[in-house]
């Protein structure tokens, strides 16, 4: 059972959700406090079913993407050009309840099922704080743009907003999954001239060309550390390096 939305909350019918490695990581309960039972999922697209008190920017029928890094729009972080770590809605992986009243909106036989990242998209219906939803154009196909809810915006945004590669620069992207491809696209949009993809899976190289990657390095093909290979290729090192594997060894 999914309860109605309370103040500043929205109930969303999830139409498409994709699987992010973060969901798998927390499902495996590696390196963090397990919260059980819990509904995972945070990369999705859906339609607003109903809204709670105080919600003005969304109405039933609106197409939305859940955003796990929410924005209240009022705190110092939200008003800053340098940060998006909202005081109210910043990521809290151990919190399994709604921020308004400390209760879950999911239940089975009266017993609570907990939330994940404030989104919990692996459910046909979910309740999300209004600050964790982005309204989108209804003509955008939800089965495609659901990945903008996490992977694409993560890689693209990290490149364009944080790395900010200068025009004509050289960029290395470690990992050519969804996040890495988005990072490469961000580097291309920023005007980088050399975009070097680094991945252990050579089958990813051809597809990565569509996202601006124009050189490839497979660390398994070299006996020396990959950073030495890159330094030799670039006469001392790349201008920007973007790590998209989530692997501490990388």
CSV table of C-alpha atoms in Angstrom, one decimal:
chain,number,residue,atom,x,y,z
A,1,UNK,CA,0.0,0.0,0.0
A,2,UNK,CA,1.2,3.5,-0.9
A,3,UNK,CA,-0.2,6.2,1.3
A,4,UNK,CA,-1.4,9.6,-0.1
A,5,UNK,CA,1.1,12.4,-0.2
A,6,UNK,CA,1.4,14.7,2.8
A,7,UNK,CA,2.5,18.4,2.8
A,8,UNK,CA,5.1,19.2,0.1
A,9,UNK,CA,4.9,15.6,-1.2
A,10,UNK,CA,3.8,14.1,-4.6
A,11,UNK,CA,2.6,10.6,-5.4
A,12,UNK,CA,4.0,9.5,-8.7
A,13,UNK,CA,3.0,6.6,-11.0
A,14,UNK,CA,6.3,5.2,-12.2
A,15,UNK,CA,6.2,4.2,-15.8
A,16,UNK,CA,9.8,3.4,-16.5
A,17,UNK,CA,12.8,2.8,-14.2
A,18,UNK,CA,16.3,1.7,-15.0
A,19,UNK,CA,18.8,0.0,-12.8
A,20,UNK,CA,21.8,1.9,-11.5
A,21,UNK,CA,24.9,0.3,-10.0
A,22,UNK,CA,24.1,2.2,-6.8
A,23,UNK,CA,20.9,0.2,-6.4
A,24,UNK,CA,22.8,-3.0,-6.7
A,25,UNK,CA,25.5,-1.8,-4.2
A,26,UNK,CA,22.9,-1.1,-1.6
A,27,UNK,CA,20.9,-4.2,-2.3
A,28,UNK,CA,24.0,-6.2,-1.7
A,29,UNK,CA,24.4,-4.3,1.6
A,30,UNK,CA,28.2,-3.8,1.2
A,31,UNK,CA,29.8,-1.1,3.3
A,32,UNK,CA,26.8,0.6,4.7
A,33,UNK,CA,24.0,0.2,7.2
A,34,UNK,CA,21.3,-2.1,5.8
A,35,UNK,CA,17.7,-0.8,6.1
A,36,UNK,CA,15.2,-3.6,5.6
A,37,UNK,CA,12.7,-4.1,4.1
A,38,UNK,CA,13.3,-1.4,1.5
A,39,UNK,CA,12.2,-0.4,-2.0
A,40,UNK,CA,15.2,0.6,-4.1
A,41,UNK,CA,15.3,2.5,-7.4
A,42,UNK,CA,16.1,6.2,-8.2
A,43,UNK,CA,16.5,6.5,-12.0
A,44,UNK,CA,13.1,6.7,-13.5
A,45,UNK,CA,10.3,8.6,-15.3
A,46,UNK,CA,6.7,8.8,-14.3
A,47,UNK,CA,3.5,10.8,-14.1
A,48,UNK,CA,2.1,12.8,-11.1
A,49,UNK,CA,-0.9,11.0,-9.7
A,50,UNK,CA,-1.7,13.4,-6.8
A,51,UNK,CA,-0.1,16.2,-4.8
A,52,UNK,CA,0.0,17.1,-1.1
A,53,UNK,CA,-0.7,20.4,0.6
A,54,UNK,CA,1.6,23.2,-0.4
A,55,UNK,CA,2.6,21.8,-3.7
A,56,UNK,CA,2.2,24.5,-6.4
A,57,UNK,CA,4.6,23.7,-9.2
A,58,UNK,CA,3.2,20.2,-10.1
A,59,UNK,CA,-0.2,18.9,-10.9
A,60,UNK,CA,-1.7,15.5,-11.7
A,61,UNK,CA,-0.7,14.4,-15.2
A,62,UNK,CA,2.6,16.2,-15.2
A,63,UNK,CA,5.6,14.2,-16.5
A,64,UNK,CA,8.4,14.1,-14.0
A,65,UNK,CA,11.9,12.7,-13.3
A,66,UNK,CA,12.9,11.8,-9.7
A,67,UNK,CA,16.0,13.6,-8.5
A,68,UNK,CA,17.9,12.0,-5.6
A,69,UNK,CA,19.9,15.2,-5.0
A,70,UNK,CA,16.9,17.4,-4.2
A,71,UNK,CA,16.7,21.2,-4.0
A,72,UNK,CA,14.5,23.1,-1.5
A,73,UNK,CA,15.4,26.3,-3.4
A,74,UNK,CA,15.8,28.3,-0.2
A,75,UNK,CA,18.9,27.3,1.7
A,76,UNK,CA,22.4,28.7,1.2
A,77,UNK,CA,23.5,25.6,-0.9
A,78,UNK,CA,20.6,25.9,-3.3
A,79,UNK,CA,21.2,29.6,-3.8
A,80,UNK,CA,24.9,29.0,-4.4
A,81,UNK,CA,26.5,28.6,-7.8
A,82,UNK,CA,29.1,26.3,-6.2
A,83,UNK,CA,27.1,23.6,-4.5
A,84,UNK,CA,23.9,21.5,-4.8
A,85,UNK,CA,24.1,19.8,-1.4
A,86,UNK,CA,20.7,21.1,-0.2
A,87,UNK,CA,20.5,21.5,3.6
A,88,UNK,CA,17.1,19.9,3.6
A,89,UNK,CA,17.2,17.3,0.9
A,90,UNK,CA,20.8,16.3,0.5
A,91,UNK,CA,21.5,12.6,0.0
A,92,UNK,CA,21.0,10.5,3.2
A,93,UNK,CA,21.4,6.8,2.4
A,94,UNK,CA,20.4,5.6,5.8
A,95,UNK,CA,17.1,7.5,6.0
A,96,UNK,CA,14.3,5.3,5.0
A,97,UNK,CA,11.4,7.6,5.8
A,98,UNK,CA,9.9,10.8,4.5
A,99,UNK,CA,11.6,14.0,5.8
A,100,UNK,CA,8.3,15.7,6.7
A,101,UNK,CA,7.1,13.4,9.5
A,102,UNK,CA,9.7,10.7,9.8
A,103,UNK,CA,7.2,8.0,8.6
A,104,UNK,CA,7.2,5.7,5.5
A,105,UNK,CA,4.5,6.0,2.9
A,106,UNK,CA,4.9,2.3,2.0
A,107,UNK,CA,3.4,-0.6,4.0
A,108,UNK,CA,2.3,-4.2,3.9
A,109,UNK,CA,-0.3,-5.3,6.4
A,110,UNK,CA,0.3,-2.2,8.4
A,111,UNK,CA,4.0,-2.7,8.7
A,112,UNK,CA,6.3,-0.1,7.1
A,113,UNK,CA,8.5,-0.7,4.1
A,114,UNK,CA,11.3,1.9,3.9
A,115,UNK,CA,12.3,4.4,1.2
A,116,UNK,CA,15.6,4.7,-0.6
A,117,UNK,CA,17.2,8.1,-1.6
A,118,UNK,CA,13.8,9.7,-1.2
A,119,UNK,CA,12.7,8.1,-4.5
A,120,UNK,CA,12.1,4.3,-4.4
A,121,UNK,CA,11.2,3.9,-8.0
A,122,UNK,CA,11.0,0.1,-8.1
A,123,UNK,CA,7.3,0.5,-7.2
A,124,UNK,CA,4.4,1.2,-9.4
A,125,UNK,CA,3.5,4.2,-7.2
A,126,UNK,CA,5.9,6.1,-5.0
A,127,UNK,CA,5.8,9.2,-2.8
A,128,UNK,CA,8.5,11.8,-3.3
A,129,UNK,CA,9.2,15.3,-1.8
A,130,UNK,CA,8.4,17.9,-4.4
A,131,UNK,CA,12.0,19.2,-4.2
A,132,UNK,CA,13.2,15.8,-5.5
A,133,UNK,CA,11.2,16.0,-8.8
A,134,UNK,CA,11.9,17.7,-12.1
A,135,UNK,CA,9.0,18.5,-14.4
A,136,UNK,CA,9.8,17.7,-18.0
A,137,UNK,CA,8.2,18.1,-21.4
A,138,UNK,CA,5.5,15.5,-21.9
A,139,UNK,CA,6.6,14.9,-25.4
A,140,UNK,CA,9.9,13.4,-24.2
A,141,UNK,CA,9.7,9.6,-24.3
A,142,UNK,CA,9.9,8.5,-20.6
A,143,UNK,CA,11.5,5.1,-21.5
A,144,UNK,CA,14.5,7.1,-22.9
A,145,UNK,CA,14.8,10.1,-20.6
A,146,UNK,CA,14.5,8.1,-17.4
A,147,UNK,CA,18.3,7.8,-17.5
A,148,UNK,CA,18.6,11.6,-17.2
A,149,UNK,CA,17.2,11.0,-13.7
A,150,UNK,CA,20.7,9.8,-12.7
A,151,UNK,CA,23.4,8.4,-15.0
A,152,UNK,CA,23.3,11.0,-17.8
A,153,UNK,CA,23.0,14.0,-15.6
A,154,UNK,CA,25.7,12.7,-13.2
A,155,UNK,CA,28.4,12.3,-15.9
A,156,UNK,CA,27.4,15.3,-18.0
A,157,UNK,CA,26.9,17.5,-15.0
A,158,UNK,CA,30.2,16.5,-13.4
A,159,UNK,CA,32.1,17.4,-16.5
A,160,UNK,CA,30.3,20.6,-17.5
A,161,UNK,CA,29.8,22.1,-14.0
A,162,UNK,CA,32.8,20.8,-12.0
A,163,UNK,CA,35.6,19.6,-14.3
A,164,UNK,CA,34.9,22.4,-16.8
A,165,UNK,CA,37.5,21.4,-19.5
A,166,UNK,CA,38.7,24.4,-21.5
A,167,UNK,CA,38.2,24.4,-25.2
A,168,UNK,CA,40.9,22.4,-27.0
A,169,UNK,CA,41.8,20.5,-23.9
A,170,UNK,CA,42.5,16.8,-23.4
A,171,UNK,CA,40.2,14.8,-21.2
A,172,UNK,CA,40.5,11.2,-20.0
A,173,UNK,CA,37.3,9.4,-19.0
A,174,UNK,CA,37.7,6.3,-16.9
A,175,UNK,CA,34.8,3.9,-17.5
A,176,UNK,CA,32.6,3.9,-20.5
A,177,UNK,CA,29.3,2.9,-19.0
A,178,UNK,CA,26.3,5.3,-19.0
A,179,UNK,CA,27.9,7.8,-16.6
A,180,UNK,CA,31.2,7.7,-18.6
A,181,UNK,CA,29.5,8.2,-21.9
A,182,UNK,CA,27.6,11.2,-20.5
A,183,UNK,CA,30.9,12.6,-19.2
A,184,UNK,CA,32.4,12.2,-22.7
A,185,UNK,CA,29.4,14.0,-24.1
A,186,UNK,CA,29.9,16.8,-21.6
A,187,UNK,CA,33.6,17.1,-22.6
A,188,UNK,CA,32.7,17.3,-26.2
A,189,UNK,CA,30.0,20.0,-25.5
A,190,UNK,CA,32.7,21.9,-23.5
A,191,UNK,CA,35.0,21.9,-26.6
A,192,UNK,CA,37.6,19.3,-25.6
A,193,UNK,CA,39.7,18.3,-28.6
A,194,UNK,CA,41.0,14.9,-27.3
A,195,UNK,CA,38.7,12.6,-25.3
A,196,UNK,CA,40.5,9.4,-24.3
A,197,UNK,CA,38.2,6.6,-23.1
A,198,UNK,CA,39.8,4.2,-20.6
A,199,UNK,CA,38.0,0.8,-20.1
A,200,UNK,CA,38.7,-2.8,-19.6
A,201,UNK,CA,35.9,-3.8,-22.0
A,202,UNK,CA,36.9,-3.2,-25.6
A,203,UNK,CA,33.4,-3.8,-26.9
A,204,UNK,CA,32.4,-0.4,-25.4
A,205,UNK,CA,34.9,1.5,-27.6
A,206,UNK,CA,32.9,1.6,-30.9
A,207,UNK,CA,29.7,2.9,-29.2
A,208,UNK,CA,31.7,5.5,-27.3
A,209,UNK,CA,32.7,7.2,-30.5
A,210,UNK,CA,29.1,8.5,-30.8
A,211,UNK,CA,29.6,10.4,-27.6
A,212,UNK,CA,32.8,12.2,-28.6
A,213,UNK,CA,35.5,9.7,-27.5
A,214,UNK,CA,38.2,9.7,-30.2
A,215,UNK,CA,41.0,7.7,-28.5
A,216,UNK,CA,40.9,4.5,-26.5
A,217,UNK,CA,43.1,2.8,-23.9
A,218,UNK,CA,42.5,-0.6,-22.4
A,219,UNK,CA,44.7,-0.9,-19.3
A,220,UNK,CA,44.9,-4.7,-19.8
A,221,UNK,CA,46.8,-4.1,-23.0
A,222,UNK,CA,49.7,-2.5,-21.2
A,223,UNK,CA,52.3,-3.7,-18.6
A,224,UNK,CA,52.8,-0.3,-17.1
A,225,UNK,CA,50.2,1.6,-15.0
A,226,UNK,CA,47.5,3.3,-17.2
A,227,UNK,CA,48.4,6.7,-15.9
A,228,UNK,CA,51.9,6.3,-17.3
A,229,UNK,CA,50.4,5.3,-20.7
A,230,UNK,CA,48.3,8.4,-20.6
A,231,UNK,CA,51.2,10.6,-19.7
A,232,UNK,CA,53.2,9.3,-22.6
A,233,UNK,CA,50.3,9.8,-25.0
A,234,UNK,CA,49.7,13.4,-23.9
A,235,UNK,CA,53.3,14.7,-23.3
A,236,UNK,CA,52.9,14.8,-19.5
A,237,UNK,CA,49.3,14.2,-18.7
A,238,UNK,CA,45.7,15.1,-19.5
A,239,UNK,CA,44.1,18.4,-18.6
A,240,UNK,CA,41.1,16.8,-17.0
A,241,UNK,CA,40.5,13.3,-15.7
A,242,UNK,CA,37.0,12.1,-14.9
A,243,UNK,CA,36.5,8.8,-13.0
A,244,UNK,CA,33.2,7.1,-13.8
A,245,UNK,CA,33.8,3.5,-12.5
A,246,UNK,CA,33.2,3.9,-8.8
A,247,UNK,CA,36.2,1.6,-8.3
A,248,UNK,CA,38.7,3.0,-5.8
A,249,UNK,CA,41.6,1.3,-7.7
A,250,UNK,CA,40.8,3.4,-10.7
